[in-house]
Coordinates of C-alpha atoms and ligand atoms in Angstrom, one line a residue:
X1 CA -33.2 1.7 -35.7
X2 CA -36.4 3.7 -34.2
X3 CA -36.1 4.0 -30.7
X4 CA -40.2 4.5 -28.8
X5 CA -40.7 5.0 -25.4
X6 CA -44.0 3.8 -23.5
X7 CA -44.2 5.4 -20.0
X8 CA -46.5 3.5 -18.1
X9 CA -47.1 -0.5 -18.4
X10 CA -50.5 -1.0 -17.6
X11 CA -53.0 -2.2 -20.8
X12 CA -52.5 1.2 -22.4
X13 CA -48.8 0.7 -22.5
X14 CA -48.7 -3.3 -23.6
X15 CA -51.1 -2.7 -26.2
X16 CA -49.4 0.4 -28.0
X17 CA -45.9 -1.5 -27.2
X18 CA -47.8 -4.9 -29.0
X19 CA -49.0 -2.4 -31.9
X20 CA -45.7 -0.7 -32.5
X21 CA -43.7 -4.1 -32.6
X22 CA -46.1 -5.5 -35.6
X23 CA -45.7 -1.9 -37.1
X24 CA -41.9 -2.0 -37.0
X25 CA -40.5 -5.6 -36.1
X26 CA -37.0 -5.6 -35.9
X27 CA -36.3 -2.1 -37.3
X28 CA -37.4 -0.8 -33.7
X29 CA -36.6 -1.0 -29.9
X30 CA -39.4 -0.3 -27.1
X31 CA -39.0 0.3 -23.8
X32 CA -41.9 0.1 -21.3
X33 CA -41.1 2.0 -18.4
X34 CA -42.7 2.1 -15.1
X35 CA -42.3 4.1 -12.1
X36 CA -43.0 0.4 -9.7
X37 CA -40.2 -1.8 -10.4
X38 CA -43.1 -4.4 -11.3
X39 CA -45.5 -4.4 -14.6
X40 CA -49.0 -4.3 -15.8
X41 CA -50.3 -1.5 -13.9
X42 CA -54.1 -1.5 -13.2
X43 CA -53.9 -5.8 -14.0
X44 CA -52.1 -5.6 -11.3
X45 CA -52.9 -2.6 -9.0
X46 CA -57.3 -2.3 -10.0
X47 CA -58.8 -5.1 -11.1
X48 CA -60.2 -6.9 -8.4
X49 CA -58.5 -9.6 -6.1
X50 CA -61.4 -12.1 -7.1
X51 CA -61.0 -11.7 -10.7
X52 CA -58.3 -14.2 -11.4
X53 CA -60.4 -14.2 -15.1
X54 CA -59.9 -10.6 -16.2
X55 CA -56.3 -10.6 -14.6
X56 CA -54.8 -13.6 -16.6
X57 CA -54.6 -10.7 -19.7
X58 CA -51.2 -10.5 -18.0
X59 CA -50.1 -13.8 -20.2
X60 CA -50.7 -11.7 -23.2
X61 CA -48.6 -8.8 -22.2
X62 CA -45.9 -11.1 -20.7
X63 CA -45.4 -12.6 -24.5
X64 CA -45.1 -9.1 -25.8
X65 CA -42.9 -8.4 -22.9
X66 CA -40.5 -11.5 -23.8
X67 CA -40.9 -10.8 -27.8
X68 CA -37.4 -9.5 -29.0
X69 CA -37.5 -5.7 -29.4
X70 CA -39.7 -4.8 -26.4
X71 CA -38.2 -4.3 -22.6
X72 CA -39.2 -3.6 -19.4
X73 CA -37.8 -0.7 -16.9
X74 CA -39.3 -0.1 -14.2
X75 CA -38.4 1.9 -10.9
X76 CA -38.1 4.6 -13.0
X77 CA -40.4 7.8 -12.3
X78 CA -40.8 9.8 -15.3
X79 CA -41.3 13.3 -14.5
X80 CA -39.6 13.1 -11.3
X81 CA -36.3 11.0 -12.0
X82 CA -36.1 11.7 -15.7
X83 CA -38.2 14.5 -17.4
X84 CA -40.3 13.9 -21.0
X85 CA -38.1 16.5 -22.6
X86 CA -35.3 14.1 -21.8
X87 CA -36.8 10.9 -23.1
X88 CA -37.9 12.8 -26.1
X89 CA -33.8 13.5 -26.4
X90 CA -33.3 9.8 -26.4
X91 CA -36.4 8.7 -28.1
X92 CA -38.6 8.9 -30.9
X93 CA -41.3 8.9 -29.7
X94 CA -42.8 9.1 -26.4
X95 CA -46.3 7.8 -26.2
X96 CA -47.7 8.4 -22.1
X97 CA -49.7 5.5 -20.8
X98 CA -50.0 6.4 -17.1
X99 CA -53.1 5.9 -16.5
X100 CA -55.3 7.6 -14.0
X101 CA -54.3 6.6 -10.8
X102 CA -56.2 9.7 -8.4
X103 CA -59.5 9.8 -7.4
X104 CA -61.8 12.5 -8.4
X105 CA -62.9 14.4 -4.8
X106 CA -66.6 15.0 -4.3
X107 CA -66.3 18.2 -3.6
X108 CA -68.7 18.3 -0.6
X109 CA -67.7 19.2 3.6
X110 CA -66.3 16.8 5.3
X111 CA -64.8 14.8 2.5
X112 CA -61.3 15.1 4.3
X113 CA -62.7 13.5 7.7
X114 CA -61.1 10.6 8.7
X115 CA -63.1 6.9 7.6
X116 CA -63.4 8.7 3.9
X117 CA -61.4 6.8 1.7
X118 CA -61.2 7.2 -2.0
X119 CA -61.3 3.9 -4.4
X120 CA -58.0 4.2 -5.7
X121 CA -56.9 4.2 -2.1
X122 CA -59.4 1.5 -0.8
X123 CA -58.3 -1.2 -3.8
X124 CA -54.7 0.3 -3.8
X125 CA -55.0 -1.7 -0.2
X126 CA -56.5 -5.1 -1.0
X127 CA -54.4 -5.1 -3.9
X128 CA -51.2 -4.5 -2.3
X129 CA -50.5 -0.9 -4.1
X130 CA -46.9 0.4 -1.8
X131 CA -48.8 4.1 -1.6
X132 CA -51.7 2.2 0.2
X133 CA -50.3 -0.5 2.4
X134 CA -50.7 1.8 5.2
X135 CA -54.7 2.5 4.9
X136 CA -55.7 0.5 7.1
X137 CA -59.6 1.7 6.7
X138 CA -62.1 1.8 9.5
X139 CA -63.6 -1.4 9.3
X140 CA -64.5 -1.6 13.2
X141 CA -67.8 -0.1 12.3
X142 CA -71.2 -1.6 11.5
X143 CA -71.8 0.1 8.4
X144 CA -70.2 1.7 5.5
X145 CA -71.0 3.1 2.6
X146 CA -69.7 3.0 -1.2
X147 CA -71.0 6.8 -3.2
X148 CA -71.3 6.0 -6.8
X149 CA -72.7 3.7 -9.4
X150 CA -69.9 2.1 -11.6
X151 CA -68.1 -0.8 -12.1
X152 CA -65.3 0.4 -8.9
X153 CA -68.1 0.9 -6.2
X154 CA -69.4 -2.6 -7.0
X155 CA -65.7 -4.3 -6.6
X156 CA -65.5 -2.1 -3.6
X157 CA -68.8 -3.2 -1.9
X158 CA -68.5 -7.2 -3.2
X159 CA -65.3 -6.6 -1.6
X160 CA -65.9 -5.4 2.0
X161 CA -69.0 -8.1 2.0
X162 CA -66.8 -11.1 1.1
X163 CA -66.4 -14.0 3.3
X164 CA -62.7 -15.3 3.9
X165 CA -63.6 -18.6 2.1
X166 CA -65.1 -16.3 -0.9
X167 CA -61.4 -14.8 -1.0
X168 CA -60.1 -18.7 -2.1
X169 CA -57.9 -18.4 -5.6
X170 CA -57.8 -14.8 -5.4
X171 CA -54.8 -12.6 -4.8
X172 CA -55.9 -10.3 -2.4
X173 CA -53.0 -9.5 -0.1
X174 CA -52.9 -11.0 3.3
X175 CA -53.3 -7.8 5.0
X176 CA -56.8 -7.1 3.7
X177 CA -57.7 -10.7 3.8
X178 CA -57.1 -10.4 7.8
X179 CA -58.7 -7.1 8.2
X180 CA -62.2 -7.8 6.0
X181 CA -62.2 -11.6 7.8
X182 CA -62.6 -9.5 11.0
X183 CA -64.5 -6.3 9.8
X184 CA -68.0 -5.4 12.0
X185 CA -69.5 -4.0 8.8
X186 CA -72.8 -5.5 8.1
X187 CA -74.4 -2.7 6.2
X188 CA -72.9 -1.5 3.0
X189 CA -75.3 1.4 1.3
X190 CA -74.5 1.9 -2.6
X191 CA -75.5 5.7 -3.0
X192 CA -76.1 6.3 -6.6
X193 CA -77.0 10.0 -7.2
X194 CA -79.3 9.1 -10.4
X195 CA -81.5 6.3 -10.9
X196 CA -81.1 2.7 -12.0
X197 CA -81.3 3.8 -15.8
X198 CA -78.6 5.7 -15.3
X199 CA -76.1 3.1 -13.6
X200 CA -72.6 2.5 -15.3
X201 CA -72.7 -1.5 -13.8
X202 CA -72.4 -4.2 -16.2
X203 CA -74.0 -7.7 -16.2
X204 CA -71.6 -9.8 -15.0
X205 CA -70.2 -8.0 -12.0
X206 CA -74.0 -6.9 -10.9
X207 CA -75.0 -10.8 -11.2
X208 CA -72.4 -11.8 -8.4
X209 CA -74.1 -9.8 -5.8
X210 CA -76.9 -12.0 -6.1
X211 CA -74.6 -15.3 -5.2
X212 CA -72.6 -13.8 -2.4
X213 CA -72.3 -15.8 0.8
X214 CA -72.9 -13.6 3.7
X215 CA -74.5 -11.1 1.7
X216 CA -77.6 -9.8 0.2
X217 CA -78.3 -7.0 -2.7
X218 CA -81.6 -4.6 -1.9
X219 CA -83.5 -2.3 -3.7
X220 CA -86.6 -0.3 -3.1
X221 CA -88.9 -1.4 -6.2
X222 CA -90.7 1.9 -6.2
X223 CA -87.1 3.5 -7.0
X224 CA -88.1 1.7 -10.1
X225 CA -90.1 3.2 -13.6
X226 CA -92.5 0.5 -14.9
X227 CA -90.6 -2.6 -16.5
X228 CA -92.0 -1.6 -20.2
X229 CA -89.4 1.9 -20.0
X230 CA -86.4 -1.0 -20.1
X231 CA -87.5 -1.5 -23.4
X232 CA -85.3 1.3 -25.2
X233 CA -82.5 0.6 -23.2
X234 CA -79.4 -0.4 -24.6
X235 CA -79.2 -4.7 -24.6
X236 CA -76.1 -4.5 -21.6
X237 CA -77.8 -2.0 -19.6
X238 CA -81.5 -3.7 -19.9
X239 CA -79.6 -6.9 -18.4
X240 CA -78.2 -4.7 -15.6
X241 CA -81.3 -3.5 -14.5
X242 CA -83.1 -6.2 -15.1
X243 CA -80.8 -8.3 -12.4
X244 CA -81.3 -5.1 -10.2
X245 CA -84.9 -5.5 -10.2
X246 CA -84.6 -9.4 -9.7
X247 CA -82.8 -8.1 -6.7
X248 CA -86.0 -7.3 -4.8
X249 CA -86.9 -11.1 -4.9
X250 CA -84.2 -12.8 -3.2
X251 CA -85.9 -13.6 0.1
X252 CA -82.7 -14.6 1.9
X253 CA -81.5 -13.9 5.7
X254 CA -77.7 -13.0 5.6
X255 CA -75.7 -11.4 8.1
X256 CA -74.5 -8.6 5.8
X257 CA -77.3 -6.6 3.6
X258 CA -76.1 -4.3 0.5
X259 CA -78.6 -1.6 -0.1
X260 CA -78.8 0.1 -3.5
X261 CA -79.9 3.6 -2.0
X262 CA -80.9 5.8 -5.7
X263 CA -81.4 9.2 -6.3
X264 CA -79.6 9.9 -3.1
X265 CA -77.0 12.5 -3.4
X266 CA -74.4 13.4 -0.5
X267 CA -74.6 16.9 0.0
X268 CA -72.0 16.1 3.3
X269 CA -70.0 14.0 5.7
X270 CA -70.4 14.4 9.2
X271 CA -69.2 13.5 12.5
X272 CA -67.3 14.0 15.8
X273 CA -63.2 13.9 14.3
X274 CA -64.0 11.0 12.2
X275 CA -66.7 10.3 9.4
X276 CA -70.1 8.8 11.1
X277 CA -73.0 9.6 8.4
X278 CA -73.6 11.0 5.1
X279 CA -76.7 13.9 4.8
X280 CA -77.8 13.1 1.2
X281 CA -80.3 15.0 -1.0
X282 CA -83.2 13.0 -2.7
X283 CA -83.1 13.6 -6.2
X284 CA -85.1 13.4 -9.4
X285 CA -84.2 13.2 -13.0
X286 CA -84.2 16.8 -15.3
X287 CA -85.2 16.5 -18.4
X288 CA -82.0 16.0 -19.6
X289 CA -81.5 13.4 -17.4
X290 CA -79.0 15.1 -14.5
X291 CA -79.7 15.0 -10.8
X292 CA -81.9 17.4 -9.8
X293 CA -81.8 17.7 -5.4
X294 CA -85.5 17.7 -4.5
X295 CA -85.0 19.6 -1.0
X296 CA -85.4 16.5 0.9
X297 CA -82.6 15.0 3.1
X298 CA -81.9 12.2 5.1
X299 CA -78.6 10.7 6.7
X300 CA -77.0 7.6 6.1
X301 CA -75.0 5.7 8.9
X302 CA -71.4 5.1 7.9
X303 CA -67.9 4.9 9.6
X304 CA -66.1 4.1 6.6
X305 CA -67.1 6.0 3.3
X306 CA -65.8 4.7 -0.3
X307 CA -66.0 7.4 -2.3
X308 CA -65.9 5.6 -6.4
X309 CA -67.0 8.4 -8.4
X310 CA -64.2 8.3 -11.4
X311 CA -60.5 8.7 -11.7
X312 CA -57.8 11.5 -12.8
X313 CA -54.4 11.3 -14.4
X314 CA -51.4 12.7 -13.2
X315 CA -49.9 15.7 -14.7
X316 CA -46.4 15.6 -15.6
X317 CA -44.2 18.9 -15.6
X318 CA -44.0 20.4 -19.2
X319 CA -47.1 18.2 -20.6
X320 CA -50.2 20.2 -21.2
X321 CA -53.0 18.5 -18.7
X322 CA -56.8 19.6 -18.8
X323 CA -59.5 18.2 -17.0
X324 CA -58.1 15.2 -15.4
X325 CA -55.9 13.8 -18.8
X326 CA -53.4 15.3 -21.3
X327 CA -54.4 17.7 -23.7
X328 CA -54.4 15.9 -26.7
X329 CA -55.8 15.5 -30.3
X330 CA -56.4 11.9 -31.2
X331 CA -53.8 10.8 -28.6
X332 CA -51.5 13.4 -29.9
X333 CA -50.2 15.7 -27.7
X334 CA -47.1 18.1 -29.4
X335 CA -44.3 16.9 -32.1
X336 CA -43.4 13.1 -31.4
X337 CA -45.6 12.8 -27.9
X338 CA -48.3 11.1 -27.6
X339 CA -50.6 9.4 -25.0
X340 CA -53.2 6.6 -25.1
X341 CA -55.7 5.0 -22.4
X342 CA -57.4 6.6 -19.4
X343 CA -54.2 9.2 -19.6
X344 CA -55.8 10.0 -23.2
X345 CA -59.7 9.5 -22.8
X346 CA -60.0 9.7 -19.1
X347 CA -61.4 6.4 -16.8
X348 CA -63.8 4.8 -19.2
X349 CA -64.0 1.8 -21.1
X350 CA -63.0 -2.1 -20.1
X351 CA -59.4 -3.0 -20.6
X352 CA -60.0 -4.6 -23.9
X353 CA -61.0 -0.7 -25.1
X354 CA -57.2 0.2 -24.8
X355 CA -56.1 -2.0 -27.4
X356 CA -57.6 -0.3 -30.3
X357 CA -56.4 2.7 -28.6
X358 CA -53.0 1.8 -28.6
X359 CA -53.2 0.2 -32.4
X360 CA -54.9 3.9 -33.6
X361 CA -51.6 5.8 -32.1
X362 CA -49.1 3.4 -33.1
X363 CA -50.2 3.9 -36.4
X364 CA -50.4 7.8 -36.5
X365 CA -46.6 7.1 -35.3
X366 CA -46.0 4.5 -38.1
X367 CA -47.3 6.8 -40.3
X368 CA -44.9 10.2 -39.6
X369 CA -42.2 8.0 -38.8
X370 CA -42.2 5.5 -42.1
X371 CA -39.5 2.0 -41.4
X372 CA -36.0 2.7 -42.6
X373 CA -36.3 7.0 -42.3
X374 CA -34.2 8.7 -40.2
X375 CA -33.6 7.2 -36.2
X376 CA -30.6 8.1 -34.9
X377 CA -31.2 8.2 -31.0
X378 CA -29.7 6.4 -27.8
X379 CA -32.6 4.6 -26.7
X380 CA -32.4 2.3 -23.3
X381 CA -28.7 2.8 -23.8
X382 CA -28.7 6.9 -23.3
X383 CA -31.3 6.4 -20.6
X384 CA -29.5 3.5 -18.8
X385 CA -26.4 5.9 -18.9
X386 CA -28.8 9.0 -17.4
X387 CA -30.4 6.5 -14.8
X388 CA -27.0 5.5 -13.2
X389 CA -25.8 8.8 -13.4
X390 CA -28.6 9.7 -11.2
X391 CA -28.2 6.7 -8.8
X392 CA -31.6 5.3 -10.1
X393 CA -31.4 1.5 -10.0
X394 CA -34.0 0.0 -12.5
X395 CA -35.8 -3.1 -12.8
X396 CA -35.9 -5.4 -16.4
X397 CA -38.2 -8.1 -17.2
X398 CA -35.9 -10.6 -15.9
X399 CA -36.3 -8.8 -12.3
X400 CA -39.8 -9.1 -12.5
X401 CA -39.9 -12.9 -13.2
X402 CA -37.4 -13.1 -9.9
X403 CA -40.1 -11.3 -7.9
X404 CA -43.0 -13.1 -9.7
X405 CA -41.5 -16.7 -8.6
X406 CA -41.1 -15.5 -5.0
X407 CA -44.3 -14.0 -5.0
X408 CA -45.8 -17.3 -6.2
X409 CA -43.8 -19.3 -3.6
X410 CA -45.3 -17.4 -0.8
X411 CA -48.9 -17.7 -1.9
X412 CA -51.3 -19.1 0.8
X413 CA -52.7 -22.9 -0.5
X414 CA -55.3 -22.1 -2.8
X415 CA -54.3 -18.5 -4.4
X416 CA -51.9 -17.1 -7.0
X417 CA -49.2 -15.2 -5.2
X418 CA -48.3 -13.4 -2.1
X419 CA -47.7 -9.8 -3.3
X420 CA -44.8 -7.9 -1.9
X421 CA -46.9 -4.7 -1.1
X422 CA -43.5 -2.5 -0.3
X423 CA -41.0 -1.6 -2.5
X424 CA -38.2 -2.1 -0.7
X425 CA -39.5 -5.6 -0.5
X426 CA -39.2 -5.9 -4.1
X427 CA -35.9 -4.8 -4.5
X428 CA -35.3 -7.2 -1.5
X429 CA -36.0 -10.1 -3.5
X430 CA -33.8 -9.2 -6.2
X431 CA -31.2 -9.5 -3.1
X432 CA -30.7 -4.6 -4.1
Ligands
NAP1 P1 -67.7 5.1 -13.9 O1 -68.2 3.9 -14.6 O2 -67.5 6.4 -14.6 O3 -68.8 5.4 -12.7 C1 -68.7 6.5 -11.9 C2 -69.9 6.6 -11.0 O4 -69.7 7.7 -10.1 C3 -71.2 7.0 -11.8 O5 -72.3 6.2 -11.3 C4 -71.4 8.5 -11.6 O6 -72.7 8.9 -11.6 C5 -70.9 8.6 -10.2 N1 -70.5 9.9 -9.8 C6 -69.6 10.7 -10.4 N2 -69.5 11.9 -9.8 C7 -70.4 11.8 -8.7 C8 -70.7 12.7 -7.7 N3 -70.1 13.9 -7.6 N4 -71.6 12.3 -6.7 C9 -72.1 11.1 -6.8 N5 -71.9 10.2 -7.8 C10 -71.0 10.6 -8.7 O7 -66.3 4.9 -13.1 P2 -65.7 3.7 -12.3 O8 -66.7 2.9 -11.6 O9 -64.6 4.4 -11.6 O10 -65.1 2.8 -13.5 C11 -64.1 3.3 -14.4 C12 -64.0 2.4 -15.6 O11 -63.5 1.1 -15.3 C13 -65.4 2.1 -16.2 O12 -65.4 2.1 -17.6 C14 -65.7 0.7 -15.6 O13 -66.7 0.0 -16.3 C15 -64.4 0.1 -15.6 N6 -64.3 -1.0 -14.7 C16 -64.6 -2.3 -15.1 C17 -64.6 -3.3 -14.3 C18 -65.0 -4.7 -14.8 O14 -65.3 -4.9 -16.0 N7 -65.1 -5.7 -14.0 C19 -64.3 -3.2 -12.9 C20 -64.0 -1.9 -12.5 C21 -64.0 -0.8 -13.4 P3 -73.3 9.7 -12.9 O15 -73.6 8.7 -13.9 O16 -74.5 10.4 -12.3 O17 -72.2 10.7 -13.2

């Protein structure tokens, strides 16, 4: 029996834990661990409140979770309560799926004033994350202001312009649901330090801002080149700027206005203890297409500062880490360690990107490790053994389901769940 242990059960883990169970069926055992005694990671922890849609991939994982030679244990910090070198004792592999859970810093004065949030802490807090229950970001403000031009700072802005009845069916916990219903902000700058061209927003998440309730998208047409240079563009990012541009027709009067501020770069934060505006630089394009500051500056008003400019892994003692992920050559990272997802490619890519991700290592595994060879390790077993030994009390699948159906049973009418955002309130509900 081949024993495999996936550290991290987010998409990157479920997928590579999916693609070793077809690999090996019954001649193997995986165990997804997780340092929260609850699964599915950034399903759970990222993706947005308000899409229910993209979070249902949890029924998938759940099926893989429930399929006979894969487990869940979580409440178990790897690196802190059990080192790789000791699951790679146990194990036969080790493949690291932990994401990338920090936020890349701007690097610019001021960053560290208080109102600047990053967006790993500012949707850690609508979406319950235990690190982040505690935020409680400046929303007594009139405006804010989101700096970057992805996928994150659109969830972020939707997200601070939502109205409470726009919040029905989603899961956002009921301390963010309280705070936004009562936030000052009307004025929400997007600061994108390129051009529209050069945004990394798809379709579908641009096109809500142009049905939102108490809000409006703007843009400056001139920020614009002439419609005939969308042309070339690829066929996903024509239909992003081509809603952006549609943008500048919506003649409506909403309390809240979203401004798309581009080639605007924040050169610093300023205020009296707390953030109160950005300086940014105007920009233009180089010819190979990077901001270029122009010498002009302006300020933009904002008490509360989102900073979504891209995620980092963590390192883990004894695991070579470079530029924000493991060092690794095709996922793999030294003899019978491996990693997959944002951990191995850094914070790119939807969630359905991990899955051929997770099939490519599990088959470089398959392939050194052939069915019937060798396999003579402890598995859970050994670990289980180390955990207790260590006072660690970890959670299975079974736990989860516990906290799923109280979570469910507290939902407000209309939504999902109720998520326990401590984890002592977890372990509560498993009566630990
Ligand atoms: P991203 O797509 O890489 O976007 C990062 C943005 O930050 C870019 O616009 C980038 O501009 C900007 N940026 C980086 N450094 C900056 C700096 N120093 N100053 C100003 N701007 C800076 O990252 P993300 O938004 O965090 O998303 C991560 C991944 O998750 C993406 O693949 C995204 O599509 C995905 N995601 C998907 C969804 C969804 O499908 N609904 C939701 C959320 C996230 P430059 O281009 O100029 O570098």
């Amino acid at each position: 029996m081949r024993h495999f242990a996936v550290v991290g059960s987010g998409p990157a883990g479920f997928y590579t834990a999916e693609a070793l169970e077809k690999a090996y069926g019954d001649k193997a055992r995986i165990d997804i661990l997780d340092r929260y005694p609850v699964p599915y990671g950034l399903i759970r922890f990222g993706v947005a409140p308000d899409h229910q849609s993209l979070k249902a991939v949890s029924k998938r994982y759940d099926k893989v979770a429930e399929s006979a030679g894969v487990d869940f244990i979580g409440n178990v910090n790897v690196g802190g309560d059990v080192s790789v070198a000791e699951l790679l004792d146990l194990y036969d592999a080790v493949i690291l799926a932990t994401g990338a859970p920090h936020d890349r810093k701007l690097g610019i004065p001021g960053e560290d004033l208080p109102g600047v949030v990053g967006s790993a802490e500012f949707v850690g807090w609508y979406n319950g994350h235990p690190d982040f229950a505690d935020l409680d970001p400046p929303l007594d403000g009139t405006h804010a202001a989101v700096i970057g031009n992805g996928n994150v700072a659109l969830d972020c802005a939707r997200i601070l312009s939502k109205t409470r009845h726009e919040f029905e069916g989603s899961d956002i916990v009921a301390h963010a649901l309280d705070a936004l219903d009562n936030s000052a902000i009307r004025t929400i700058t997007i600061l994108g330090r390129r051009g529209p061209h050069q945004i990394a927003m798809t379709p579908k998440e641009l096109g809500e801002l142009g049905h939102l309730e108490a809000a409006v998208p703007i843009v400056e047409p001139s920020d614009f080149p002439p419609v005939e240079a969308d042309e070339p563009l690829e066929p996903g990012l024509r239909k992003s700027v081509t809603l952006l541009r549609g943008f500048a027709e919506i003649d409506a009067n909403k309390p809240k206005r979203m401004i798309f501020d581009f080639f605007a770069k924040p050169l610093a934060i300023e205020g009296d203890g707390k953030a109160e505006k950005i300086v940014v630089e105007r920009t233009e394009l180089d010819d190979k297409g990077a901001a270029r500051g122009t010498g002009e500056t302006y300020e933009v008003p904002a008490t509360l500062i989102v900073t979504a400019i891209g995620y980092s892994s963590s390192p883990i003692p004894d695991v070579p880490f470079e530029g924000g992920k493991f060092v690794n050559e095709a996922g793999r990272i030294s003899d019978r360690l491996y990693s997959v997802g944002w951990a191995r490619r850094g914070p790119t890519g939807t969630i359905g990107t991990n899955r051929p991700d997770g099939y490519e290592v599990a088959d470089q595994i398959a392939a050194t490790m052939p069915l019937g060879s060798g396999g003579n390790r402890q598995g859970a077993e050994g670990l289980k053994r180390l955990l207790e030994e260590r006072r660690i009390m970890p959670t299975d699948y079974d736990d989860w389901r516990k906290i799923e159906e109280t979570e469910t049973a507290n939902a407000r009418p209309g939504s999902p769940r109720e998520k326990f955002v401590r984890v002592q309130h977890w372990m509560d509900a498993l009566g630990r």
